Coordinates of C-alpha atoms (C1' of nucleotides) in Angstrom, one line a residue:
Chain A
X1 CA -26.2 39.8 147.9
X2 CA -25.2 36.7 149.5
X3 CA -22.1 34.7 148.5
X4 CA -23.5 31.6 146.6
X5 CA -22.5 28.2 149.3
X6 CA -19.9 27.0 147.1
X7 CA -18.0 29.6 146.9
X8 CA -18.1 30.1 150.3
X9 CA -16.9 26.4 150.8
X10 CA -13.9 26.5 148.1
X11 CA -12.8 29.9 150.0
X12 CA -12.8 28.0 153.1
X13 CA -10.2 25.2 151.4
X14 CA -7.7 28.1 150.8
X15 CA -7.9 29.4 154.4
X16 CA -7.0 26.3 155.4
X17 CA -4.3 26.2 153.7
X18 CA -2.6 24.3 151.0
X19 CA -4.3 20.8 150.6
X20 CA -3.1 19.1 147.2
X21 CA 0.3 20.4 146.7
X22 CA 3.0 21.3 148.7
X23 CA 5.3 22.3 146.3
X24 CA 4.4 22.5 143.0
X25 CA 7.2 23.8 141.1
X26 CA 8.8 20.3 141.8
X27 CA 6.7 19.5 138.5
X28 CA 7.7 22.0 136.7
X29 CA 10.4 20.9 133.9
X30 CA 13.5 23.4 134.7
X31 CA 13.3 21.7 138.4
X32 CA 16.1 19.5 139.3
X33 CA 15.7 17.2 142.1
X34 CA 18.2 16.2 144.0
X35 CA 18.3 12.6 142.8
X36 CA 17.9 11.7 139.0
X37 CA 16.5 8.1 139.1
X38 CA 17.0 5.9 136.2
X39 CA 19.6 8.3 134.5
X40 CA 23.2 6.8 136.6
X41 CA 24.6 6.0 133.2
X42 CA 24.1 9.0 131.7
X43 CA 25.6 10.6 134.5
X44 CA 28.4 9.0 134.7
X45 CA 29.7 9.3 130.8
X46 CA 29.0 13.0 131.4
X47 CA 30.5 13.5 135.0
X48 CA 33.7 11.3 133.8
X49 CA 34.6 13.4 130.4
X50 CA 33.8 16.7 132.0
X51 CA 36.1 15.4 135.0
X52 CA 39.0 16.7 134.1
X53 CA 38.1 20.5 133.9
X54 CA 38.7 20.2 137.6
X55 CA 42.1 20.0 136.6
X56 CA 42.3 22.5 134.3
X57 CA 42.0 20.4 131.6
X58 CA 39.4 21.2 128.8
X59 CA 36.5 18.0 128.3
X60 CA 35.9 16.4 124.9
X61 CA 32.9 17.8 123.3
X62 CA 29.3 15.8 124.1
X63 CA 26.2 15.2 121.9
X64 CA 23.0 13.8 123.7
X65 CA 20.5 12.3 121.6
X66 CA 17.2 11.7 123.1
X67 CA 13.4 12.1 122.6
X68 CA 11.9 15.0 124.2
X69 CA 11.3 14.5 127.9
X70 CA 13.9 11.9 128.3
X71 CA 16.3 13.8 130.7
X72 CA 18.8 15.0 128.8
X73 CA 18.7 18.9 129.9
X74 CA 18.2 18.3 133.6
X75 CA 21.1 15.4 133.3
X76 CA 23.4 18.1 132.1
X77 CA 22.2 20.6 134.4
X78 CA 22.6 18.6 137.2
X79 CA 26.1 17.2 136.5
X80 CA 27.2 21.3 135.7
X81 CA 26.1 22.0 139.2
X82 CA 27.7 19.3 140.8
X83 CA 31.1 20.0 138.7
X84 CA 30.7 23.8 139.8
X85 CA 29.6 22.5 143.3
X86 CA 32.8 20.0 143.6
X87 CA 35.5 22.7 142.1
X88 CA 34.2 25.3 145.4
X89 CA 34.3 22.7 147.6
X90 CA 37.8 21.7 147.0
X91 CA 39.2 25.3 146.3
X92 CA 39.5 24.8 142.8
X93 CA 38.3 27.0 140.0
X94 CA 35.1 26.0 138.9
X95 CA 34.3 25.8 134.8
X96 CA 32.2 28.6 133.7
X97 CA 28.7 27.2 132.2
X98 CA 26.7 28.4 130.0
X99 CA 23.5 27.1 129.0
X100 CA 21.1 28.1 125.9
X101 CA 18.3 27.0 124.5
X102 CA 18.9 27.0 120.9
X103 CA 15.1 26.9 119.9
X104 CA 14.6 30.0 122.1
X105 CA 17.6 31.9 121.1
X106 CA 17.4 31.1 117.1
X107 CA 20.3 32.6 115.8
X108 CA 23.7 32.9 115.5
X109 CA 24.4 36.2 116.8
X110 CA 22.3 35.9 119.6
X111 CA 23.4 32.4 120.8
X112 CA 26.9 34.6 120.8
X113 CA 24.9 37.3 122.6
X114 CA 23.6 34.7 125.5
X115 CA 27.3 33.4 125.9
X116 CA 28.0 37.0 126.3
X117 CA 25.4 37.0 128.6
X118 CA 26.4 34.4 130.9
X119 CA 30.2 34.7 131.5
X120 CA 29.5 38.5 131.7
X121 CA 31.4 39.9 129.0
X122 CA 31.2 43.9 128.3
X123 CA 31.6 46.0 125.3
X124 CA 34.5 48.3 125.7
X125 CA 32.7 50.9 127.6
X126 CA 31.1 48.5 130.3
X127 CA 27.9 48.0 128.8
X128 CA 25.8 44.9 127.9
X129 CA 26.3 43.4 124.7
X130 CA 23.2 44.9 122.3
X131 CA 20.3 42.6 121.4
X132 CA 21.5 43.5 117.5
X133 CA 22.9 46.1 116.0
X134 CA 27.0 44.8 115.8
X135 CA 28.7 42.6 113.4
X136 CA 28.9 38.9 114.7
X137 CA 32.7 39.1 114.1
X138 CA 33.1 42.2 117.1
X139 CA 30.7 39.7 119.1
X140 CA 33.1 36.9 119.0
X141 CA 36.0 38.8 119.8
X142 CA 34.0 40.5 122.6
X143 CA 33.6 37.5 123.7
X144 CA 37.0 36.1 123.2
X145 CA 38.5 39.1 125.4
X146 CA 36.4 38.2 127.7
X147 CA 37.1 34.6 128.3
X148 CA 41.1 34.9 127.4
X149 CA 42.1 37.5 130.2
X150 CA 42.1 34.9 132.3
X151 CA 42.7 30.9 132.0
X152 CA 39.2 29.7 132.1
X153 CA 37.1 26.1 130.7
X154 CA 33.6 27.2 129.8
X155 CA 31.2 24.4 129.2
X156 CA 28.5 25.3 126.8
X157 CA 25.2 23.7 126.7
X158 CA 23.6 23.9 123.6
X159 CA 20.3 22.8 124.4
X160 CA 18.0 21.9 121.1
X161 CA 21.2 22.2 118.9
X162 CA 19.1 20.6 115.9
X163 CA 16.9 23.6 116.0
X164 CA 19.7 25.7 115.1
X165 CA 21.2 23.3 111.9
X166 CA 17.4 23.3 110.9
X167 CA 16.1 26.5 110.7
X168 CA 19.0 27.5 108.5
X169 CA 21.0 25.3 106.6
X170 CA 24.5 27.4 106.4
X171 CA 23.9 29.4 109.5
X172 CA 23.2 26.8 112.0
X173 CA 26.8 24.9 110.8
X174 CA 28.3 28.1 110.8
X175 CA 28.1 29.2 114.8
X176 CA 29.1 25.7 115.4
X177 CA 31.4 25.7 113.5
X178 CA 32.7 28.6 114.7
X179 CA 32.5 27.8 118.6
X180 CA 34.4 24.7 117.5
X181 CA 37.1 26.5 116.0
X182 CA 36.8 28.9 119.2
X183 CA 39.7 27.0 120.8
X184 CA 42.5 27.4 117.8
X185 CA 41.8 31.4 118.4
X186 CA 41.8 30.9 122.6
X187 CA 45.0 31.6 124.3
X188 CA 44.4 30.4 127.6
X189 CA 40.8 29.5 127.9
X190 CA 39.3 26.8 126.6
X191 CA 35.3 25.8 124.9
X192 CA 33.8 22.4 125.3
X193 CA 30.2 22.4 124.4
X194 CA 27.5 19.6 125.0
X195 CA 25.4 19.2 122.1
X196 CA 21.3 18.6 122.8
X197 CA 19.5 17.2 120.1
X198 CA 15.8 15.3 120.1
X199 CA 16.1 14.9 116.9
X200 CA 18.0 11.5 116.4
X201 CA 19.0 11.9 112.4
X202 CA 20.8 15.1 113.6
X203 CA 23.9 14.0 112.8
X204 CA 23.3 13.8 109.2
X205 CA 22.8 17.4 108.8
X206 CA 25.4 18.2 110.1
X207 CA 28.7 19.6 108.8
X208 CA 31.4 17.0 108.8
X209 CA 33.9 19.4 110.1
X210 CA 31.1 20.4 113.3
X211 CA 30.3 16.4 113.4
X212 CA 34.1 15.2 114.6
X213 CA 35.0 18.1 117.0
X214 CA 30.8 17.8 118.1
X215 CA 30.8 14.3 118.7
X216 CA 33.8 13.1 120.3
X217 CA 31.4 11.8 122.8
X218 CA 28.1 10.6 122.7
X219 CA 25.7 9.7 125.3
X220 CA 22.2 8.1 124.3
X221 CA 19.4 8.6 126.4
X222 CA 16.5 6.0 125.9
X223 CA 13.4 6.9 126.5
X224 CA 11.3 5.9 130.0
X225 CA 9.4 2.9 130.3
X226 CA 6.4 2.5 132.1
X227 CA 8.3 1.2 135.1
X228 CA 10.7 4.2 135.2
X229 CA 7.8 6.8 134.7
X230 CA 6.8 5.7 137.4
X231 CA 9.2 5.8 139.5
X232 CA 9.9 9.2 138.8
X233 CA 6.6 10.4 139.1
X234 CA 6.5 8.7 142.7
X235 CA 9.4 10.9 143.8
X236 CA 8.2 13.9 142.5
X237 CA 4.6 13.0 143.9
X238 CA 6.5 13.3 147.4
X239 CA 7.9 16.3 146.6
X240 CA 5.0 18.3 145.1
X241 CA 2.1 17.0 146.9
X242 CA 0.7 16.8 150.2
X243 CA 0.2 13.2 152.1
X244 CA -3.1 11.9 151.0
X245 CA -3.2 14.2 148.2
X246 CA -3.5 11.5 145.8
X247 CA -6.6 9.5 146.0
X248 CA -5.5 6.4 144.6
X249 CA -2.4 4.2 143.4
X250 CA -4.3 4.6 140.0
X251 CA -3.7 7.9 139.5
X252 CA -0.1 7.8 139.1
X253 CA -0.6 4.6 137.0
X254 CA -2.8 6.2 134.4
X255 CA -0.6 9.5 134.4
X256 CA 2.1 7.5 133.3
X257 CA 0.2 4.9 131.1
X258 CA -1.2 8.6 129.2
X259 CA 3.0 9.5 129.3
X260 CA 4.2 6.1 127.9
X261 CA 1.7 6.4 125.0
X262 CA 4.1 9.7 124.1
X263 CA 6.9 7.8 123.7
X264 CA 7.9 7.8 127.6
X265 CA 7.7 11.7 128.0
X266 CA 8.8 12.6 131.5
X267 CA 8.5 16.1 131.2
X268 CA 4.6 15.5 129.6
X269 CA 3.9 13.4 132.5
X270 CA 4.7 15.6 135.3
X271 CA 2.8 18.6 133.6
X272 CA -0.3 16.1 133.3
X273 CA 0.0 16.0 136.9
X274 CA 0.5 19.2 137.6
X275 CA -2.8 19.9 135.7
X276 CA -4.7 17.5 137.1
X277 CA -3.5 18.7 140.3
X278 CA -4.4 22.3 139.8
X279 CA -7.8 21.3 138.3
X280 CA -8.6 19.1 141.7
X281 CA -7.4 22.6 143.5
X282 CA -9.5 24.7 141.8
X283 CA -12.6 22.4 141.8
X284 CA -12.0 22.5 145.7
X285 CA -11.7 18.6 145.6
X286 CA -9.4 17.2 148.2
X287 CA -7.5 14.7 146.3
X288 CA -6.6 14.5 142.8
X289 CA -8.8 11.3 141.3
X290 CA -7.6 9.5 137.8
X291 CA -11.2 11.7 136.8
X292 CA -8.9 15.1 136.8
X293 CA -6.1 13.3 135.4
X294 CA -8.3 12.8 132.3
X295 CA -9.5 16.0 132.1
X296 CA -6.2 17.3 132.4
X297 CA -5.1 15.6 129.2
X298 CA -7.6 17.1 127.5
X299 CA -7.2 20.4 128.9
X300 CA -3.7 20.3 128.2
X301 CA -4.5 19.2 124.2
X302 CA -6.5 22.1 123.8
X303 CA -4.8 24.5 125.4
X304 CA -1.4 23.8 123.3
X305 CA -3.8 23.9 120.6
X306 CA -5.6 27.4 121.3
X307 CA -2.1 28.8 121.8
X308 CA -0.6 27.6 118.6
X309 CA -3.4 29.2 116.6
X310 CA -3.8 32.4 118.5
X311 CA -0.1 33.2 117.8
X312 CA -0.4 32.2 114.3
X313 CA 0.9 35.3 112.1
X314 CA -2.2 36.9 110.5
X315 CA -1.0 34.8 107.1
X316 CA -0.8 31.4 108.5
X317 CA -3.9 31.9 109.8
X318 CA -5.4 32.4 106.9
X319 CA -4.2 29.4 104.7
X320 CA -4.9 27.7 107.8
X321 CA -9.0 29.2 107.3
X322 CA -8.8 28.3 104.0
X323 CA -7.6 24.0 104.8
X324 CA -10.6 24.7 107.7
X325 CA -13.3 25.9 104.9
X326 CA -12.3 23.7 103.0
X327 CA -12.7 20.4 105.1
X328 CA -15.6 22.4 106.2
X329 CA -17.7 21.8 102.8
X330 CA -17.4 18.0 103.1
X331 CA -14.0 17.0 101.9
X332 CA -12.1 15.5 104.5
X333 CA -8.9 16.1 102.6
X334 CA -7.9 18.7 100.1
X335 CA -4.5 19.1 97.8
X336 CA -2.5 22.4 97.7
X337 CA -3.9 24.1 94.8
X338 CA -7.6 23.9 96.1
X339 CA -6.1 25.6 99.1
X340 CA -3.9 28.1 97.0
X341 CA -6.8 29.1 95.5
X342 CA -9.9 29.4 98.3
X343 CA -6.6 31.4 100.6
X344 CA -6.7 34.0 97.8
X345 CA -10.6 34.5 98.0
X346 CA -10.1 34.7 102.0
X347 CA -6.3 37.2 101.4
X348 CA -9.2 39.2 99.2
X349 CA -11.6 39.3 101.5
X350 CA -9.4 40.4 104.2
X351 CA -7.7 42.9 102.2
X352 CA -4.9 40.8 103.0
X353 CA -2.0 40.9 100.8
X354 CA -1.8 37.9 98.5
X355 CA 1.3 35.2 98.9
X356 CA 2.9 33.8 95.9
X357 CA 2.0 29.7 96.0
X358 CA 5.8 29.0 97.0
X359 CA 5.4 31.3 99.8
X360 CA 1.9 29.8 100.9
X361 CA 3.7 26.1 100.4
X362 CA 6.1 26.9 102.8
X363 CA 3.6 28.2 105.6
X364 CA 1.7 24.9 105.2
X365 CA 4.9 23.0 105.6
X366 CA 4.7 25.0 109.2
X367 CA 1.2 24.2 109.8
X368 CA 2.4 20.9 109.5
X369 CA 5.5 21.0 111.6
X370 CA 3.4 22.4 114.5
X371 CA 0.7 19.6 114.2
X372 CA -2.3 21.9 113.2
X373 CA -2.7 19.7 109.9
X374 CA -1.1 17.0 108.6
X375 CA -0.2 16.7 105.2
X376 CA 1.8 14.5 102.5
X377 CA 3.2 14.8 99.5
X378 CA 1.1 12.1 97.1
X379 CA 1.5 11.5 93.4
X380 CA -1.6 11.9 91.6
X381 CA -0.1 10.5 88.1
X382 CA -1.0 12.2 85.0
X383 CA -2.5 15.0 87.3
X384 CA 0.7 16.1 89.3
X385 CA 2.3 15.6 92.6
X386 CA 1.0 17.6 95.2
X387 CA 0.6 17.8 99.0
X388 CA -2.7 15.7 100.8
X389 CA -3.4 17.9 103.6
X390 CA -5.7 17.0 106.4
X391 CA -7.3 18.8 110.0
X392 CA -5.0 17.2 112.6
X393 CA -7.3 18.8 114.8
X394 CA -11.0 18.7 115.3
X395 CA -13.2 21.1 112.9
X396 CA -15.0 22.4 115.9
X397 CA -11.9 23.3 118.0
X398 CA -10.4 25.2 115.0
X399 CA -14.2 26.8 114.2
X400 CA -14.6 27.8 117.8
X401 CA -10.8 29.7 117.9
X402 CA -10.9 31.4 114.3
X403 CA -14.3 32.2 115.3
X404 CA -13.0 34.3 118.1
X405 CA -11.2 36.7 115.2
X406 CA -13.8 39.0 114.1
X407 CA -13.1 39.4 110.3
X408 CA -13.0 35.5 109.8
X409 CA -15.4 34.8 112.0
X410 CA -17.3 36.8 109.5
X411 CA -15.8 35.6 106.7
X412 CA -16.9 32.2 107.9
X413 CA -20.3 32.9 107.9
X414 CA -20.7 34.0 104.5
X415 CA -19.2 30.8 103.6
X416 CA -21.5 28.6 105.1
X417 CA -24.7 30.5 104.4
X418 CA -23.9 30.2 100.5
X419 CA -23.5 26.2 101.0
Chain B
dC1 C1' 7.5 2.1 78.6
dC2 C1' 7.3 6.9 78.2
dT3 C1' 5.2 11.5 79.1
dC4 C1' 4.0 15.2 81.4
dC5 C1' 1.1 17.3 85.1
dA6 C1' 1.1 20.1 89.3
dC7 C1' 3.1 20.7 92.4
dC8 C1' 7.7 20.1 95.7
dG9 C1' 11.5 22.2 97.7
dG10 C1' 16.4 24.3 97.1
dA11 C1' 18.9 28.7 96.2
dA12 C1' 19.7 33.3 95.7
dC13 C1' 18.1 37.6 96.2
dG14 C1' 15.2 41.9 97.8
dT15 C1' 13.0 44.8 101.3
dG16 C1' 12.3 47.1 105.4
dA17 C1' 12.5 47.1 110.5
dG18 C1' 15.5 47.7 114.4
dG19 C1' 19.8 49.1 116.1
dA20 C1' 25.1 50.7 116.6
dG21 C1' 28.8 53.6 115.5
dT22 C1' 30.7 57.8 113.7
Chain C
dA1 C1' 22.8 62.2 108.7
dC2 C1' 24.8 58.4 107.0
dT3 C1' 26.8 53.8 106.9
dC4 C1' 26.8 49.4 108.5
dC5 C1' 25.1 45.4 110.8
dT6 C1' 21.4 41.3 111.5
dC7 C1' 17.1 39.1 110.6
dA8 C1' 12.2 38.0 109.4
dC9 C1' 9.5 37.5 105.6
dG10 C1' 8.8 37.3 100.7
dT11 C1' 9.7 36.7 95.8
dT12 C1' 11.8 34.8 91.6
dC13 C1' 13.7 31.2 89.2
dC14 C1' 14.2 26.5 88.5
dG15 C1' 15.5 21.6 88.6
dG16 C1' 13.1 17.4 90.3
dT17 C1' 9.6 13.7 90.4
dG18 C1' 5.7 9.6 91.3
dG19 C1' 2.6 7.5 88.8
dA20 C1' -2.1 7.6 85.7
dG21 C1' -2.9 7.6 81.2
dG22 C1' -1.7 7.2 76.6

DNA sequence: CCTCCACCGGAACGTGAGGAGT
DNA sequence: ACTCCTCACGTTCCGGTGGAGG
């Protein structure tokens, strides 16, 4: 058995070494360059409120507002690290940070449990704070201990703050609320938090209280323009690839024409270009053409797609069958009760257990949210008010990935063959 | 102009898993 | 063994509503 020629070629590209990137990770979103073009402003309002913790003096709270990919994590990251980076230079003593990701965290106790995390705070006996299990009150005042045995500034980033006030409508007020409050309990510490939001009508849900401790400061970040994409993709080209890698000034053009079209995503850009990057690699190509970048897009559509439905919840998965059957047998857009009904044939059939309609109407309000289907609530007069819900993706993407579960796949078949 | 359908979506509550402390 | 937490996931109950048809 002989190794086919190609593959004998593309092993010959790795020997020699690295030819398209030379360091990749410089596209990857949690990686902070050393310069932040475009984003002086921004750096500025933050660097001057949070100023005075050099001092000893606590900041003003901060609330970001920006569309996703627009800087605002890696602004506040790299202004923390500066701060920290100042305070040991000059002998003072640096802030404590802490940053969490809201969306990742999710709730209340555990955002307490991550602030634990990162100041290093111990239960009584030395070890780690639980993953649940205590009352958020003993969390707190773990926490408070902690931070009051000496006099300390901890700046909190709340990354995706709206996340929080969203999933739950008490809850999410209530931590921030209660980190706000932090300070009145503090003897000799202090809390400032920066607030990150995408969402820019964040400020209406929340708590009037949260609001005027939350948003002493704000600080706006506008999304890239063409120009600026750009730009920023230029530096991180120099960073990330090799000389010549890139086989044309096209291909940074189209990656950030594709970026633009999302609403100046920075963070979508440099993925594309990571994937087009990796696809030139792996095709054993020697520069990355605006042909990968293409193909990049629409490997990176699909994939997000794939992944959303393969971690679907058995449930969702079925209501989301039943919009697919449905659109399947020639209507191109169906209302809730035609999908209530043909998702209890399909619970049946799958010995599933069957949702209430309430239930069922809130998991298609999540099929929604994560851009599987796209729906609206519509008025059909002396017949109701009900949801229009539409495939936001194509019927053979969805086919092909329910397909791949045995018992719809199945179920699918039955379907169609009666039709 | 009014009615009334077929759902929307908020609120409160129940259950059971996962874990801590005693 | 028992009590007490949180939290995801559901259910029950219900007030609210845009507009076609009378």
């Amino acid at each position: 058995m002989t190794n086919p020629p190609k593959l004998d070629k593309l092993f010959d590209k790795f020997l020699q070494g690295q030819n398209i990137f030379k360091d990749r990770n410089a596209l990857r979103p949690t990686y902070v360059p050393a310069e932040l073009p475009f984003r002086d402003e921004q750096m500025n309002r933050i660097g001057s409120i949070l100023g005075p913790s050099l001092r000893g003096a606590p900041p003003s709270n901060i609330l970001c507002y920006g569309k996703t990919g627009t800087g605002k994590t890696v602004v506040a990251r790299y202004v923390l690290d500066m701060l920290v980076q100042k305070a040991q230079q000059s002998g003072v003593k640096a802030p404590l940070k802490a940053i969490v990701n809201c969306r990742i965290v999710g709730t209340n106790y555990r955002v307490l449990r991550a602030l634990c995390e990162s100041v290093n705070a111990r239960m009584p006996d030395g070890s780690e704070v639980p993953f649940t299990g205590l009352p958020t009150d003993e969390i707190r005042s773990i926490l408070k201990k902690k931070l009051d045995r000496e006099p300390n500034i901890l700046v909190v980033v709340l990354d995706e703050v709206d996340s929080l006030v969203k999933r739950d409508i008490g809850q999410g007020n209530d931590i921030l609320y209660g980190l706000t409050r932090m300070n009145s309990e503090l003897e000799n510490s202090r809390v400032s938090m920066i607030g990150i939001s995408n969402d820019l009508t964040f400020k209406e849900m929340l708590d009037p209280r949260v609001l005027s401790t939350l948003g002493e400061e704000e600080v706006v970040f506008p999304p890239y323009n063409a120009v600026q994409l750009r730009g920023i993709l230029e530096q991180r080209v120099q960073l990330a690839f090799n000389e010549d890698a890139i086989a044309d000034e096209g291909v940074i053009g189209l990656v950030g024409a594709l970026a633009a079209q999302e609403h100046g995503d920075a963070r979508r850009a440099l993925d594309l270009l990571r994937t087009a990057g990796e696809l030139a690699e792996r095709r054993g190509d020697d520069k990355v053409t605006q042909d990968h970048v293409r193909e990049g897009q629409k490997l990176i559509e699909r994939d997000t797609v794939t992944e959303t439905v393969k971690t679907l919840p058995l449930q969702s998965r079925a209501v989301l069958f039943a919009v697919y059957a449905l659109s399947s047998s020639g209507k191109r857009e169906v209302f809730t009760g035609e999908v209530y009904n043909a998702y209890e044939d399909i619970a049946k059939a799958l010995s599933l257990d069957t949702l209430t309609q309430r239930r069922v109407s809130d998991l298609i309000s999540e099929l929604d949210m994560l851009g599987l289907i796209n729906t609206t609530v519509i008025s059909k007069g002396r017949y109701g008010r009900t949801k229009k819900i539409r495939l936001a993706v194509s019927k053979r993407q969805i086919g092909a990935i329910l397909d791949e579960d045995v018992r719809l796949s199945i179920l699918a078949k039955d379907l169609f063959d009666q039709e």
